[in-house]
Amino acid sequence: MTSFWTGKRIRLRSIEPEDWTAFMGFAVDEERLGDLLHPPRSAEGFRAWAKEQAVTKSDGDCFSLAIEAMDTGQIVGAVGSHYADPRAGRFEYGITMGAGHRRKGYAAEAVVMLLRFMFAERRYHKCEARIFGHNDASLALHRRLGFTEEGRLRDHVFFASRHRDLVVMGILADEFAQLHSMSERD
């Protein structure tokens, strides 16, 4: 048996100190897409962040993982669970993909792997994702994976000089199980 964290195209792994350059590139990509706008961070800031991530223990069921392409060994993105509430059985997750690695199936495989872990191994009941309303590619990806739009917060976030909608999407464990095998890789 191969590792639970290894799929057909990708492997999910912990963040290593040398991954800082990939994450610096992801930040630039997100800014270009109008997803996030933060003050510039120095290369040393990214180095320090990656070094800190490499030794940080997961906060319960909240963690970040690098997405590595199996064929090249290159970091193509990152995925993580956030705001886990074990009592309610709910968690949020986020994903980012490098600009040159989108629409290759990496994101879908990473999300399915993460959800399989959180639903089957950690026994969560629901996953939520918050997606900018103008991010049509991400909205389409989540619909393909079985997420349902649960709400739209109008003009909820402000960046790139304007207010934008935030779409809340969700999937329940049983909905996920109907679409994706809980024990086998897709």
GROMACS .gro file of C-alpha atoms in nm:
model
  186
    1MET     CA    1   0.000   0.000   0.000
    2THR     CA    2   0.127   0.346  -0.081
    3SER     CA    3   0.095   0.633   0.165
    4PHE     CA    4  -0.253   0.770   0.235
    5TRP     CA    5  -0.112   1.109   0.136
    6THR     CA    6   0.006   0.998  -0.210
    7GLY     CA    7  -0.231   1.007  -0.503
    8LYS     CA    8  -0.201   0.960  -0.878
    9ARG     CA    9  -0.065   1.306  -0.958
   10ILE     CA   10   0.023   1.458  -0.621
   11ARG     CA   11   0.157   1.397  -0.276
   12LEU     CA   12   0.054   1.600   0.027
   13ARG     CA   13   0.341   1.664   0.265
   14SER     CA   14   0.451   1.893   0.542
   15ILE     CA   15   0.602   2.228   0.455
   16GLU     CA   16   0.983   2.230   0.454
   17PRO     CA   17   1.210   2.534   0.501
   18GLU     CA   18   1.325   2.520   0.138
   19ASP     CA   19   0.964   2.559   0.018
   20TRP     CA   20   0.973   2.934   0.088
   21THR     CA   21   1.033   3.028  -0.277
   22ALA     CA   22   0.725   2.839  -0.393
   23PHE     CA   23   0.508   3.014  -0.132
   24MET     CA   24   0.651   3.351  -0.232
   25GLY     CA   25   0.543   3.271  -0.589
   26PHE     CA   26   0.193   3.169  -0.474
   27ALA     CA   27   0.154   3.507  -0.301
   28VAL     CA   28   0.244   3.688  -0.624
   29ASP     CA   29   0.001   3.468  -0.822
   30GLU     CA   30  -0.284   3.540  -0.579
   31GLU     CA   31  -0.223   3.913  -0.602
   32ARG     CA   32  -0.227   3.899  -0.985
   33LEU     CA   33  -0.559   3.716  -0.979
   34GLY     CA   34  -0.712   3.970  -0.746
   35ASP     CA   35  -0.758   3.709  -0.473
   36LEU     CA   36  -0.550   3.867  -0.199
   37LEU     CA   37  -0.364   4.190  -0.159
   38HIS     CA   38  -0.116   4.223   0.124
   39PRO     CA   39   0.180   4.452   0.176
   40PRO     CA   40   0.494   4.309   0.016
   41ARG     CA   41   0.679   4.054   0.227
   42SER     CA   42   1.053   4.013   0.204
   43ALA     CA   43   1.225   3.696   0.093
   44GLU     CA   44   1.355   3.668   0.449
   45GLY     CA   45   0.995   3.689   0.574
   46PHE     CA   46   0.898   3.394   0.352
   47ARG     CA   47   1.208   3.202   0.464
   48ALA     CA   48   1.122   3.259   0.831
   49TRP     CA   49   0.757   3.162   0.774
   50ALA     CA   50   0.849   2.835   0.597
   51LYS     CA   51   1.104   2.750   0.865
   52GLU     CA   52   0.839   2.809   1.132
   53GLN     CA   53   0.584   2.595   0.944
   54ALA     CA   54   0.835   2.312   0.916
   55VAL     CA   55   0.859   2.277   1.295
   56THR     CA   56   0.506   2.378   1.396
   57LYS     CA   57   0.288   2.100   1.531
   58SER     CA   58  -0.062   2.088   1.390
   59ASP     CA   59  -0.321   2.272   1.597
   60GLY     CA   60  -0.554   1.977   1.647
   61ASP     CA   61  -0.724   1.934   1.314
   62CYS     CA   62  -0.593   2.260   1.170
   63PHE     CA   63  -0.286   2.220   0.951
   64SER     CA   64  -0.127   2.325   0.623
   65LEU     CA   65   0.029   2.092   0.368
   66ALA     CA   66   0.232   2.142   0.053
   67ILE     CA   67   0.099   1.988  -0.268
   68GLU     CA   68   0.385   1.825  -0.457
   69ALA     CA   69   0.357   1.702  -0.817
   70MET     CA   70   0.456   1.334  -0.836
   71ASP     CA   71   0.615   1.362  -1.180
   72THR     CA   72   0.843   1.659  -1.104
   73GLY     CA   73   0.868   1.677  -0.724
   74GLN     CA   74   0.780   2.046  -0.756
   75ILE     CA   75   0.554   2.226  -0.508
   76VAL     CA   76   0.244   2.321  -0.709
   77GLY     CA   77   0.019   2.451  -0.431
   78ALA     CA   78  -0.091   2.422  -0.071
   79VAL     CA   79  -0.401   2.295   0.108
   80GLY     CA   80  -0.504   2.307   0.470
   81SER     CA   81  -0.786   2.277   0.718
   82HIS     CA   82  -0.879   2.577   0.928
   83TYR     CA   83  -1.132   2.667   1.196
   84ALA     CA   84  -1.205   2.308   1.294
   85ASP     CA   85  -1.488   2.267   1.544
   86PRO     CA   86  -1.491   1.900   1.653
   87ARG     CA   87  -1.797   1.945   1.873
   88ALA     CA   88  -2.007   2.077   1.584
   89GLY     CA   89  -1.831   1.841   1.342
   90ARG     CA   90  -1.749   2.126   1.103
   91PHE     CA   91  -1.426   2.260   0.952
   92GLU     CA   92  -1.318   2.502   0.682
   93TYR     CA   93  -1.044   2.441   0.435
   94GLY     CA   94  -0.847   2.646   0.187
   95ILE     CA   95  -0.637   2.576  -0.118
   96THR     CA   96  -0.402   2.775  -0.338
   97MET     CA   97  -0.243   2.666  -0.663
   98GLY     CA   98   0.050   2.817  -0.847
   99ALA     CA   99  -0.056   2.994  -1.167
  100GLY     CA  100   0.124   2.747  -1.395
  101HIS     CA  101  -0.030   2.446  -1.220
  102ARG     CA  102  -0.401   2.521  -1.244
  103ARG     CA  103  -0.648   2.308  -1.441
  104LYS     CA  104  -0.427   1.998  -1.427
  105GLY     CA  105  -0.628   1.805  -1.169
  106TYR     CA  106  -0.390   1.878  -0.881
  107ALA     CA  107  -0.639   2.085  -0.681
  108ALA     CA  108  -0.924   1.835  -0.715
  109GLU     CA  109  -0.701   1.547  -0.607
  110ALA     CA  110  -0.566   1.743  -0.309
  111VAL     CA  111  -0.915   1.845  -0.193
  112VAL     CA  112  -1.049   1.489  -0.219
  113MET     CA  113  -0.749   1.359  -0.024
  114LEU     CA  114  -0.793   1.620   0.250
  115LEU     CA  115  -1.170   1.565   0.275
  116ARG     CA  116  -1.127   1.188   0.284
  117PHE     CA  117  -0.895   1.230   0.583
  118MET     CA  118  -1.116   1.477   0.767
  119PHE     CA  119  -1.440   1.283   0.706
  120ALA     CA  120  -1.322   0.921   0.735
  121GLU     CA  121  -1.035   0.949   0.983
  122ARG     CA  122  -1.124   1.254   1.193
  123ARG     CA  123  -1.503   1.196   1.174
  124TYR     CA  124  -1.606   1.545   1.075
  125HIS     CA  125  -1.957   1.591   0.939
  126LYS     CA  126  -1.927   1.903   0.723
  127CYS     CA  127  -1.666   2.099   0.530
  128GLU     CA  128  -1.705   2.462   0.431
  129ALA     CA  129  -1.512   2.668   0.180
  130ARG     CA  130  -1.523   3.046   0.140
  131ILE     CA  131  -1.464   3.155  -0.218
  132PHE     CA  132  -1.452   3.501  -0.371
  133GLY     CA  133  -1.760   3.546  -0.590
  134HIS     CA  134  -1.554   3.646  -0.893
  135ASN     CA  135  -1.338   3.331  -0.881
  136ASP     CA  136  -1.535   3.131  -1.138
  137ALA     CA  137  -1.272   2.857  -1.170
  138SER     CA  138  -1.276   2.783  -0.796
  139LEU     CA  139  -1.656   2.793  -0.780
  140ALA     CA  140  -1.673   2.545  -1.071
  141LEU     CA  141  -1.415   2.316  -0.909
  142HIS     CA  142  -1.613   2.302  -0.587
  143ARG     CA  143  -1.937   2.229  -0.770
  144ARG     CA  144  -1.766   1.943  -0.958
  145LEU     CA  145  -1.643   1.803  -0.625
  146GLY     CA  146  -1.998   1.804  -0.487
  147PHE     CA  147  -2.005   2.125  -0.283
  148THR     CA  148  -2.332   2.319  -0.265
  149GLU     CA  149  -2.357   2.696  -0.251
  150GLU     CA  150  -2.499   2.768   0.094
  151GLY     CA  151  -2.491   3.142   0.084
  152ARG     CA  152  -2.351   3.454  -0.073
  153LEU     CA  153  -2.232   3.737   0.147
  154ARG     CA  154  -2.278   4.041  -0.073
  155ASP     CA  155  -1.997   4.300  -0.081
  156HIS     CA  156  -1.847   4.117   0.215
  157VAL     CA  157  -1.475   4.168   0.146
  158PHE     CA  158  -1.284   4.470   0.027
  159PHE     CA  159  -0.969   4.446  -0.181
  160ALA     CA  160  -0.832   4.562  -0.514
  161SER     CA  161  -1.021   4.890  -0.462
  162ARG     CA  162  -1.370   4.743  -0.442
  163HIS     CA  163  -1.615   4.537  -0.242
  164ARG     CA  164  -1.668   4.179  -0.352
  165ASP     CA  165  -1.903   3.893  -0.271
  166LEU     CA  166  -1.793   3.595  -0.065
  167VAL     CA  167  -1.959   3.263  -0.150
  168VAL     CA  168  -1.993   3.000   0.124
  169MET     CA  169  -1.998   2.645  -0.011
  170GLY     CA  170  -2.036   2.326   0.186
  171ILE     CA  171  -2.033   1.949   0.156
  172LEU     CA  172  -2.151   1.692   0.410
  173ALA     CA  173  -1.964   1.369   0.481
  174ASP     CA  174  -2.241   1.151   0.337
  175GLU     CA  175  -2.259   1.364   0.020
  176PHE     CA  176  -1.883   1.328  -0.018
  177ALA     CA  177  -1.902   0.950   0.038
  178GLN     CA  178  -2.164   0.916  -0.239
  179LEU     CA  179  -1.935   1.089  -0.490
  180HIS     CA  180  -1.590   0.982  -0.376
  181SER     CA  181  -1.479   0.652  -0.231
  182MET     CA  182  -1.384   0.689   0.134
  183SER     CA  183  -1.126   0.409   0.120
  184GLU     CA  184  -0.981   0.411  -0.230
  185ARG     CA  185  -0.807   0.675  -0.431
  186ASP     CA  186  -1.013   0.823  -0.715
   0.00000   0.00000   0.00000
